[in-house]
PDB file of C-alpha atoms and ligand atoms in Angstrom:
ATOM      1  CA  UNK C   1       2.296 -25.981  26.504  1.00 39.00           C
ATOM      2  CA  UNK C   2       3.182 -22.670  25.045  1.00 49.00           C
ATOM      3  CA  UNK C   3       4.207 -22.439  21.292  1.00 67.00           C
ATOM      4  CA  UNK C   4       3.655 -18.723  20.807  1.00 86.00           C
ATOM      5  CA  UNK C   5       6.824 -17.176  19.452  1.00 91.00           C
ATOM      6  CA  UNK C   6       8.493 -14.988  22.003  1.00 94.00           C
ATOM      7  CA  UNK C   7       9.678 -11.332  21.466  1.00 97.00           C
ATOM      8  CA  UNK C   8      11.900  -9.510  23.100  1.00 97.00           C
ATOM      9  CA  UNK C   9      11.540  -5.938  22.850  1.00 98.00           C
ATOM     10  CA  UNK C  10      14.478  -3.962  24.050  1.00 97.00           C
ATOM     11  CA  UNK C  11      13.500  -0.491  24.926  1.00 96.00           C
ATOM     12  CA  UNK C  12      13.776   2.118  27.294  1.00 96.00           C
ATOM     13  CA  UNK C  13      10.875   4.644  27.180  1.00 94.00           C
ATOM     14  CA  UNK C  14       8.408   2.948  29.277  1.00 95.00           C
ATOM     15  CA  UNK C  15       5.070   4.131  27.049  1.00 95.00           C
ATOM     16  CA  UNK C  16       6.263   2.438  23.780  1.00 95.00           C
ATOM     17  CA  UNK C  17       7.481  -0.890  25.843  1.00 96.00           C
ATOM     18  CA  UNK C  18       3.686  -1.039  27.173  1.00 97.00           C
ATOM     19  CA  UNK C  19       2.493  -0.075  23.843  1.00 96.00           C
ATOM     20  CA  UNK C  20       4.300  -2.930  22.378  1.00 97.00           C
ATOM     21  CA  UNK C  21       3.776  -5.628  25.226  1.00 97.00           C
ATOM     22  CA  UNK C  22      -0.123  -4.642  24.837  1.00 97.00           C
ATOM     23  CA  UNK C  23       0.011  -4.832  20.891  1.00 97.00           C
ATOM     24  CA  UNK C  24       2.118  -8.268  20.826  1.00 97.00           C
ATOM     25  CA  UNK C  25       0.356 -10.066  22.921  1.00 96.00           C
ATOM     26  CA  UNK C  26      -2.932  -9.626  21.218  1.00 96.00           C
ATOM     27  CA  UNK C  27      -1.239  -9.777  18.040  1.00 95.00           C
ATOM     28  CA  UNK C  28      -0.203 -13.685  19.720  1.00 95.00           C
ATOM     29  CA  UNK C  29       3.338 -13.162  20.553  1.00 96.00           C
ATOM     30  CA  UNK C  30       4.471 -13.768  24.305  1.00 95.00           C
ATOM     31  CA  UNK C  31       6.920 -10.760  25.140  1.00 97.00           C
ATOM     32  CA  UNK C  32       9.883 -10.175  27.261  1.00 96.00           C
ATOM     33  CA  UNK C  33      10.442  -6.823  28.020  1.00 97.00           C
ATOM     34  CA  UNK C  34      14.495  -5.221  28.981  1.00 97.00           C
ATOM     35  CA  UNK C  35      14.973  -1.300  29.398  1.00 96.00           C
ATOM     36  CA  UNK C  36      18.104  -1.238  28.943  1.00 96.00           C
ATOM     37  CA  UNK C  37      21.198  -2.886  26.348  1.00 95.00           C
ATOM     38  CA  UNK C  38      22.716  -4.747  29.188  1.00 95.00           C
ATOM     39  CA  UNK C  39      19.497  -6.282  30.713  1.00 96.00           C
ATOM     40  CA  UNK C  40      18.895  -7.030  26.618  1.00 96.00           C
ATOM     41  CA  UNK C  41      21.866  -9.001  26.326  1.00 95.00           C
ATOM     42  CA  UNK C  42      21.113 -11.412  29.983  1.00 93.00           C
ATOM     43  CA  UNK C  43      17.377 -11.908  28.514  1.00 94.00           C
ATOM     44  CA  UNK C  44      18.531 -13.077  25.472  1.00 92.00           C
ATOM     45  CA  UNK C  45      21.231 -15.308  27.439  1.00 88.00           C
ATOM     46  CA  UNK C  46      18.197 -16.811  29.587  1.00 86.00           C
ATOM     47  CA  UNK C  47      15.934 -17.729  26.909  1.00 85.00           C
ATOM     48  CA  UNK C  48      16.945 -16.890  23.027  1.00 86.00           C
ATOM     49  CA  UNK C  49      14.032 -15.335  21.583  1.00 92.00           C
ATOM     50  CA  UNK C  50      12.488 -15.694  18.402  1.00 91.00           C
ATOM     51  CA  UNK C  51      12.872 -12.432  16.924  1.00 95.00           C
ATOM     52  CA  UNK C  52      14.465  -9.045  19.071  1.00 96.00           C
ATOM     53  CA  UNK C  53      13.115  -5.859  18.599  1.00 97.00           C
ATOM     54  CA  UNK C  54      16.028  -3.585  19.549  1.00 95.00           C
ATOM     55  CA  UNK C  55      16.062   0.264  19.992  1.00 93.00           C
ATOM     56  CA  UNK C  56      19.473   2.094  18.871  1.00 89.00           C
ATOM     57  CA  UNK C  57      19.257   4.778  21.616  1.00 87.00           C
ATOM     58  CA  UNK C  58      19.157   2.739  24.561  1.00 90.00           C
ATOM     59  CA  UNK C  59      21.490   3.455  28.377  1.00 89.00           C
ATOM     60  CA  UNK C  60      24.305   1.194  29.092  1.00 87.00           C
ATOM     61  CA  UNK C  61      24.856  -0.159  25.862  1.00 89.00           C
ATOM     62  CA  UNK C  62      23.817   0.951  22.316  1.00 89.00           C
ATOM     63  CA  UNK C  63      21.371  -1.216  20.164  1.00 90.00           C
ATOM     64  CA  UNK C  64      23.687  -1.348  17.602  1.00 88.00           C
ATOM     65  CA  UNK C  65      26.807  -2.108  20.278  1.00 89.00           C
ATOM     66  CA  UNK C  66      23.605  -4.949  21.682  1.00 93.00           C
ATOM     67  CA  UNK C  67      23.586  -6.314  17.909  1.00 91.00           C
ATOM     68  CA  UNK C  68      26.615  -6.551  17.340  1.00 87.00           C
ATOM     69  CA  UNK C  69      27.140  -9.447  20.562  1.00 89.00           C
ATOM     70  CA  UNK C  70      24.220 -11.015  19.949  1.00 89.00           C
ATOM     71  CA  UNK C  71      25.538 -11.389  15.836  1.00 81.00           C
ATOM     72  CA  UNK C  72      29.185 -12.584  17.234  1.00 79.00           C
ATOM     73  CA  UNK C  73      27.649 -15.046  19.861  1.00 78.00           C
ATOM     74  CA  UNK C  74      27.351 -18.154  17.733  1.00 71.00           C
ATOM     75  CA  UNK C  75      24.189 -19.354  20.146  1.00 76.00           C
ATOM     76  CA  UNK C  76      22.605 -16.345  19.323  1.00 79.00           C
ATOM     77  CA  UNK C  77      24.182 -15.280  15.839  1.00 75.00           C
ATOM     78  CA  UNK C  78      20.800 -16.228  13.551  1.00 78.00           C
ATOM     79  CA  UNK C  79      17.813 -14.587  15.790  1.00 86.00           C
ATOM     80  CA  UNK C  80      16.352 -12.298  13.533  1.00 90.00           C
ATOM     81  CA  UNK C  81      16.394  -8.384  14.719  1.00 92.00           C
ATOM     82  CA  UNK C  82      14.191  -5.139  14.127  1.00 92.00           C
ATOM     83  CA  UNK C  83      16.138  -2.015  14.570  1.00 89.00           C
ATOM     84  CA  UNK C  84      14.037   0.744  16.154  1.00 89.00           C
ATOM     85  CA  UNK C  85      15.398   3.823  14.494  1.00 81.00           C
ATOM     86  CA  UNK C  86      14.849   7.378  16.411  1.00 70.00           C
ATOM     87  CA  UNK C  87      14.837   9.498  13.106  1.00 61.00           C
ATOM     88  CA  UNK C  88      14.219   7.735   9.675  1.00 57.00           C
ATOM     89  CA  UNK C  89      17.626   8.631   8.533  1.00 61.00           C
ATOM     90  CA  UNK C  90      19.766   6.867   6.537  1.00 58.00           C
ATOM     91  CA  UNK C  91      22.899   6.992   8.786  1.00 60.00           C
ATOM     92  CA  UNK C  92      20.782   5.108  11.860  1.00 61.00           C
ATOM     93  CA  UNK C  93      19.629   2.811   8.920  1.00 62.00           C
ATOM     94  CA  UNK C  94      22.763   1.653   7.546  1.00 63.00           C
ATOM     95  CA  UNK C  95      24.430   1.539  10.987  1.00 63.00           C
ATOM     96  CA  UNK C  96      21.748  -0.858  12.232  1.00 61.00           C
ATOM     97  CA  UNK C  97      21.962  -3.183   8.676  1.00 66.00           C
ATOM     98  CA  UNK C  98      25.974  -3.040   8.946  1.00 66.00           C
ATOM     99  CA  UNK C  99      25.481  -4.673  12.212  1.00 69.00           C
ATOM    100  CA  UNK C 100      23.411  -7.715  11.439  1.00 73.00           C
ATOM    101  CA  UNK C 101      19.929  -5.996  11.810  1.00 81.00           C
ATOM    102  CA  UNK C 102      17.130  -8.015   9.487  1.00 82.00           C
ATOM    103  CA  UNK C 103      14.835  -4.633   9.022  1.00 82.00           C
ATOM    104  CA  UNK C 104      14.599  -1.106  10.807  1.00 82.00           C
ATOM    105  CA  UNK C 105      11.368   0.473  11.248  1.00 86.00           C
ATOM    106  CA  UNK C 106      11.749   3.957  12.012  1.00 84.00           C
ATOM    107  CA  UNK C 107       9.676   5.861  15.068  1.00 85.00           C
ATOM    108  CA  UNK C 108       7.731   6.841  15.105  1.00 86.00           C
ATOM    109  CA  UNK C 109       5.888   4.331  13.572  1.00 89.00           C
ATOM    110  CA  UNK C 110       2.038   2.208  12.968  1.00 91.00           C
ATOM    111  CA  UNK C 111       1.525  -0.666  15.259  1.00 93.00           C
ATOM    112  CA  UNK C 112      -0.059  -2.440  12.093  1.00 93.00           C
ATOM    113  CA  UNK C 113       3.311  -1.406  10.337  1.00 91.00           C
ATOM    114  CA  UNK C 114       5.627  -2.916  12.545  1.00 95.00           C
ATOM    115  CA  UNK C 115       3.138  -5.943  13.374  1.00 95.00           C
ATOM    116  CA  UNK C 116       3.779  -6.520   9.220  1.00 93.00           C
ATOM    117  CA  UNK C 117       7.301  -6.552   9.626  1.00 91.00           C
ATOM    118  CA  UNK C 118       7.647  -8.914  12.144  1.00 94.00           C
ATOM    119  CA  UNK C 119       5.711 -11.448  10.590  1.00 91.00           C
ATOM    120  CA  UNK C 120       7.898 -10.733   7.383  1.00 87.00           C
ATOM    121  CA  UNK C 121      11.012 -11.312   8.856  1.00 87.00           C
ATOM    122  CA  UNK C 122       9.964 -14.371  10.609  1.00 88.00           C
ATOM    123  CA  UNK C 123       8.422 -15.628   7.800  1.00 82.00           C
ATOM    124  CA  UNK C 124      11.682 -15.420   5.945  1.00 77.00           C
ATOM    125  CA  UNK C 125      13.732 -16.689   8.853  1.00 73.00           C
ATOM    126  CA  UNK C 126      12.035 -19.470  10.491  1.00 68.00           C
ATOM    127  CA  UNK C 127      13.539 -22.357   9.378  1.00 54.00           C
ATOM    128  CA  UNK C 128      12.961 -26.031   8.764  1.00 47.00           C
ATOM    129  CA  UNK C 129       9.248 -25.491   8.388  1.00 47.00           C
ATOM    130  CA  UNK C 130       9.280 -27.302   5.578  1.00 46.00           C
ATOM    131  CA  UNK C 131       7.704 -24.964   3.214  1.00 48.00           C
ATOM    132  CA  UNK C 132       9.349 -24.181  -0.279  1.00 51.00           C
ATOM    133  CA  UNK C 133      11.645 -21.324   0.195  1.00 71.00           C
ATOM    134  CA  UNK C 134      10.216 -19.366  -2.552  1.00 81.00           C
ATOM    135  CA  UNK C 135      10.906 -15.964  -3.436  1.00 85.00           C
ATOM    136  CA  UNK C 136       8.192 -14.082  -5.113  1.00 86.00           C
ATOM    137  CA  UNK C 137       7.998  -9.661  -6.167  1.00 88.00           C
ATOM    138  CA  UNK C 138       5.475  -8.758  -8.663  1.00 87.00           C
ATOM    139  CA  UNK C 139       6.293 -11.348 -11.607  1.00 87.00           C
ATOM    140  CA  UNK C 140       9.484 -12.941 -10.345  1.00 92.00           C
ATOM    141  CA  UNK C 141      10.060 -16.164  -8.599  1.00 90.00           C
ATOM    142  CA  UNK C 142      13.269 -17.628  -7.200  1.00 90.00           C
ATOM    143  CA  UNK C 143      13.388 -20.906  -6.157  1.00 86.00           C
ATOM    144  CA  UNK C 144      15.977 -20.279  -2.897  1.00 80.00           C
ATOM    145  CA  UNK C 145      16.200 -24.773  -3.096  1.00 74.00           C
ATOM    146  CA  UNK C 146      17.002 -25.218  -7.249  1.00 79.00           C
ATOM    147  CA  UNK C 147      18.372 -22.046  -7.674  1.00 82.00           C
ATOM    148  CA  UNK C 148      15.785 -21.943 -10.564  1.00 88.00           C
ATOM    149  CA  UNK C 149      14.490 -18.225 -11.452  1.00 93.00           C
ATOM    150  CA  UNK C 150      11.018 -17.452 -13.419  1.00 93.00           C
ATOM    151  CA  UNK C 151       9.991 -14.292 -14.682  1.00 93.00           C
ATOM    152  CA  UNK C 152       6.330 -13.996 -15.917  1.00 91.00           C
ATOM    153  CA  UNK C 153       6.795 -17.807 -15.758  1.00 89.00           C
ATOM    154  CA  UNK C 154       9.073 -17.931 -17.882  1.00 91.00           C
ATOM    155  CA  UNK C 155      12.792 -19.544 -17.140  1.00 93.00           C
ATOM    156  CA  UNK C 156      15.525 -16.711 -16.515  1.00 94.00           C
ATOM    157  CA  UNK C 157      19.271 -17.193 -17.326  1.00 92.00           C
ATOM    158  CA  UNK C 158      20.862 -15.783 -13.800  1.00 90.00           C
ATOM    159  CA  UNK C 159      24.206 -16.528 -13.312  1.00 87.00           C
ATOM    160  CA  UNK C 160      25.033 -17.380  -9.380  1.00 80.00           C
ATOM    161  CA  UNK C 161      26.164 -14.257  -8.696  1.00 84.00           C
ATOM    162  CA  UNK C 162      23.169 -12.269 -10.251  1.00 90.00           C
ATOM    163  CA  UNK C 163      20.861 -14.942  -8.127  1.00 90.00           C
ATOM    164  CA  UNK C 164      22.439 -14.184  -4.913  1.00 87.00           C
ATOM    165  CA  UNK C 165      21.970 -10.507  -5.621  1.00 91.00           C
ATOM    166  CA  UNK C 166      18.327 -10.519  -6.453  1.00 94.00           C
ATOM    167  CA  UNK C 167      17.315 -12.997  -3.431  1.00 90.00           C
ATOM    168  CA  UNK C 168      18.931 -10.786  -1.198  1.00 89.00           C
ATOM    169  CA  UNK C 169      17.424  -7.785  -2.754  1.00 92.00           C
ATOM    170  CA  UNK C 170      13.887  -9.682  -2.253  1.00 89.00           C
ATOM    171  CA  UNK C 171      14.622 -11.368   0.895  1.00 84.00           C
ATOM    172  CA  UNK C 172      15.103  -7.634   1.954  1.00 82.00           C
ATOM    173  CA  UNK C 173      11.201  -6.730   1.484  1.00 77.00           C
ATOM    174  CA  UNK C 174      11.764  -3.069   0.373  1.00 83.00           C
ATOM    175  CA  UNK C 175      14.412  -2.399   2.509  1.00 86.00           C
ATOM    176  CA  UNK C 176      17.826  -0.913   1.237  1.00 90.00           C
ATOM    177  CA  UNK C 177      21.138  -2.451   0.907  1.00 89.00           C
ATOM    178  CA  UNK C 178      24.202  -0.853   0.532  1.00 89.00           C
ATOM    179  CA  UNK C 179      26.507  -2.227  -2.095  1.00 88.00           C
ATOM    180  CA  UNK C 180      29.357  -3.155   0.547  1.00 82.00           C
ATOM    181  CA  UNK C 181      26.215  -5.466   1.804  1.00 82.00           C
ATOM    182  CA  UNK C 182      25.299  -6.621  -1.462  1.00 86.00           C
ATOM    183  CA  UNK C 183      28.635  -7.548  -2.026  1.00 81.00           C
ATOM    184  CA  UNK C 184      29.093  -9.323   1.160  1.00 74.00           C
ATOM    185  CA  UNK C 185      25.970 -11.869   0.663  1.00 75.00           C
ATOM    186  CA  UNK C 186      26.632 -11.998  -3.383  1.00 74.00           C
ATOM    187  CA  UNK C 187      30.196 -12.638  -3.541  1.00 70.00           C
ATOM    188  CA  UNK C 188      30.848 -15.205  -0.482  1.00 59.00           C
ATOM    189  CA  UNK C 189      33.531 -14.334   2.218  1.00 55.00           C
ATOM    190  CA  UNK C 190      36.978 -13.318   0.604  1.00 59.00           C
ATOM    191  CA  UNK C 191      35.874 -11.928  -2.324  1.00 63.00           C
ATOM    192  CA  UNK C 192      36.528  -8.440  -2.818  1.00 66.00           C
ATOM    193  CA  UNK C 193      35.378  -6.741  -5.951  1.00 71.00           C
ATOM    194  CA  UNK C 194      34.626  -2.711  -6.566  1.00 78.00           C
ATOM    195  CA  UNK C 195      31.333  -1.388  -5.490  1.00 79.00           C
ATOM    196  CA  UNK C 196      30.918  -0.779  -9.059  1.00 84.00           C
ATOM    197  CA  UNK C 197      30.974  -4.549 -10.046  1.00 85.00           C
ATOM    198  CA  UNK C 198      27.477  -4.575  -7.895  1.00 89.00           C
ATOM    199  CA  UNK C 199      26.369  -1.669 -10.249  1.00 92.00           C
ATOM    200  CA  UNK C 200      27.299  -4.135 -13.734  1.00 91.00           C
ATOM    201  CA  UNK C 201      25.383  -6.980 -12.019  1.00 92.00           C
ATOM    202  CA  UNK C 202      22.209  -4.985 -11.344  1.00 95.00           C
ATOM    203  CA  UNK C 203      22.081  -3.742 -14.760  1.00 95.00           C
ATOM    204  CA  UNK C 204      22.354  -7.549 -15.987  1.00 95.00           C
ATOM    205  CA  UNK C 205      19.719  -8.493 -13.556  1.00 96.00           C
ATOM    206  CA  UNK C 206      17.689  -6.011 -14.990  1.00 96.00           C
ATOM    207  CA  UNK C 207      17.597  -6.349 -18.190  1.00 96.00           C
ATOM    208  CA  UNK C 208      16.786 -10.090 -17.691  1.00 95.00           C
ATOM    209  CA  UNK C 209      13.922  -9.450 -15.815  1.00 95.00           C
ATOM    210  CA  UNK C 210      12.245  -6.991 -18.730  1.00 92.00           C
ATOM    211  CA  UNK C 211       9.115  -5.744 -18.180  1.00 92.00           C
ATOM    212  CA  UNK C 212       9.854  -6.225 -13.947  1.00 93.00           C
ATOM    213  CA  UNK C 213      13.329  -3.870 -14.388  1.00 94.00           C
ATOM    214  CA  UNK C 214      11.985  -1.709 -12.329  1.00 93.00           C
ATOM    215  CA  UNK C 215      11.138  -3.629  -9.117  1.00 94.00           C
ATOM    216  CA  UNK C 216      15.195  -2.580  -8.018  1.00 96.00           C
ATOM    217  CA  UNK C 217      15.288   0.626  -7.558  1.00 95.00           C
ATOM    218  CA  UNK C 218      18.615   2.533  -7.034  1.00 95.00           C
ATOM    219  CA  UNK C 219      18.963   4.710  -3.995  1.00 93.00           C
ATOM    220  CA  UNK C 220      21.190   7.549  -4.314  1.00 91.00           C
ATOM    221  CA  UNK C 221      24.362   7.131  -2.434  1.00 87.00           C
ATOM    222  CA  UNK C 222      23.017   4.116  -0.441  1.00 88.00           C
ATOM    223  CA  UNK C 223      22.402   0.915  -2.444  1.00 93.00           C
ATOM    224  CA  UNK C 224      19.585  -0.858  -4.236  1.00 95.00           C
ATOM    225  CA  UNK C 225      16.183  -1.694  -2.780  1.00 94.00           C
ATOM    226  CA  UNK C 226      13.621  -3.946  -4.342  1.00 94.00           C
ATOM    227  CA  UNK C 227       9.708  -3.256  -3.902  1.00 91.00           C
ATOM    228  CA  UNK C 228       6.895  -4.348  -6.125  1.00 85.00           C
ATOM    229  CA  UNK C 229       5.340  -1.101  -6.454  1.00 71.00           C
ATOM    230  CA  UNK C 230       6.421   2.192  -8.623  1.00 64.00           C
ATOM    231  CA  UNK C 231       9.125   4.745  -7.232  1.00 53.00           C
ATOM    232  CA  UNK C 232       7.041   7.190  -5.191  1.00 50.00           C
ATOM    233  CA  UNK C 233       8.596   7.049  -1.670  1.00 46.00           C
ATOM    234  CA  UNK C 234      12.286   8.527  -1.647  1.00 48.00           C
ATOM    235  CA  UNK C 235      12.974   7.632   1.974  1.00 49.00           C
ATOM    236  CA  UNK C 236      11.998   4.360   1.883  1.00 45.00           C
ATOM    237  CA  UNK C 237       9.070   5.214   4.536  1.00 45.00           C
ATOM    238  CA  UNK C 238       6.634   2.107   3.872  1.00 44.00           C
ATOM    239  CA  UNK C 239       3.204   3.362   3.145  1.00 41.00           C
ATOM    240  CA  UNK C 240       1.057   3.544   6.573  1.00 38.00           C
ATOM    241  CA  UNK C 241       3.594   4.921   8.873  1.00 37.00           C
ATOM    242  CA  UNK C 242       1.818   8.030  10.817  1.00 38.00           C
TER     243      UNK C 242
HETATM  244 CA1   CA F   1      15.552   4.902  23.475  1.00 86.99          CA
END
């Protein structure tokens, strides 16, 4: 019997795949291993895995061109991906999020680092587990089943569209989101409203959550981000990374 989750790292430098089969599989993960976009996209068609880490610069086929199929395949649309970023710029960031990607950990990057952010994203994938999907930064709760929000544990007044906008901004785990993204998971399909409406809503959401205001931070030109921690890292690196 084998229950261990299965990864499937697509990348082509040879070194960091063996770095990361060696670090999974003592971290507990079983790993499948393509070197190319192509050979990404049959692995995943033999056996979906639970989570894809997926390099952008890859032969063949781009990882973002690779996420984009695996997001428009309805058999493969909702397996979580980490985008492995060459530079830790924003561009390569909010190309890999505009195509489906659940995080992006630049290189070069801490084993430990990335080990983190797998578990977070499957943590806030896996489904049916039967745990409450609870939503938790520094003093604020969101109950993803009741809709109900606490801050300080305390009830908070959201409106739907304000709770939409913070879970995603949690669910996120530090990571930016434009405001075309925002939009798209706030507002529901069809909806079109000015980037600016985004801007009115975080402002609400603020000043609901008082003393916490400053969990959402606004990055320039980009989007929002949420983290529990004060502003002291203006590209987003995540403490750690060597
Ligand atoms: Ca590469």
């Amino acid at each position: 019997m084998n229950d261990r989750r299965n990864i499937l790292v697509v990348e082509d430098e040879r070194d960091l795949a063996e770095l990361l089969v060696y670090n999974l599989n003592r971290a507990g993960y079983s790993v499948t291993v393509a070197s190319t976009g192509r050979q990404g996209l049959e692995a995943v068609s033999v056996r979906t895995p639970d989570l894809i880490l997926l390099d952008i610069m890859l032969p063949e086929l781009s990882g973002t061109e690779v996420a984009g199929r695996i997001r428009a395949n309805p058999a493969t649309s909702h397996v979580p991906i980490i985008m492995l970023t060459a530079k830790s710029s924003e561009v390569d960031q909010v190309v890999g999020l505009a195509v489906g990607a659940d995080d992006y950990v630049p290189k070069p990057f801490s084993v430990k680092v990335l080990l983190a952010r797998i578990e977070a994203v499957l943590r806030r994938t896996s489904r049916g587990s039967g745990e409450p999907r609870l939503l938790t930064m520094a003093g604020v709760q969101l109950n993803l089943e009741t809709h109900e929000a606490m801050v300080d544990g305390e009830p908070m007044k959201l409106t739907l569209t304000e709770f939409r906008l913070l879970s995603a901004l949690l669910q996120a785990n530090g990571r930016v989101l434009s405001r075309s993204s925002l939009m798209g998971r706030a507002m529901g399909p069809g909806v079109t409203v000015t980037e600016r409406t985004i801007d009115v809503h975080v402002t609400a959401i603020r000043k609901k959550l008082n003393q916490h205001a400053g969990i959402i931070k606004t990055v320039r030109g980009v989007g929002y981000r949420a983290t529990p921690e004060p502003e002291t890292e203006p590209d987003g690196t995540p403490a750690g990374t060597v």
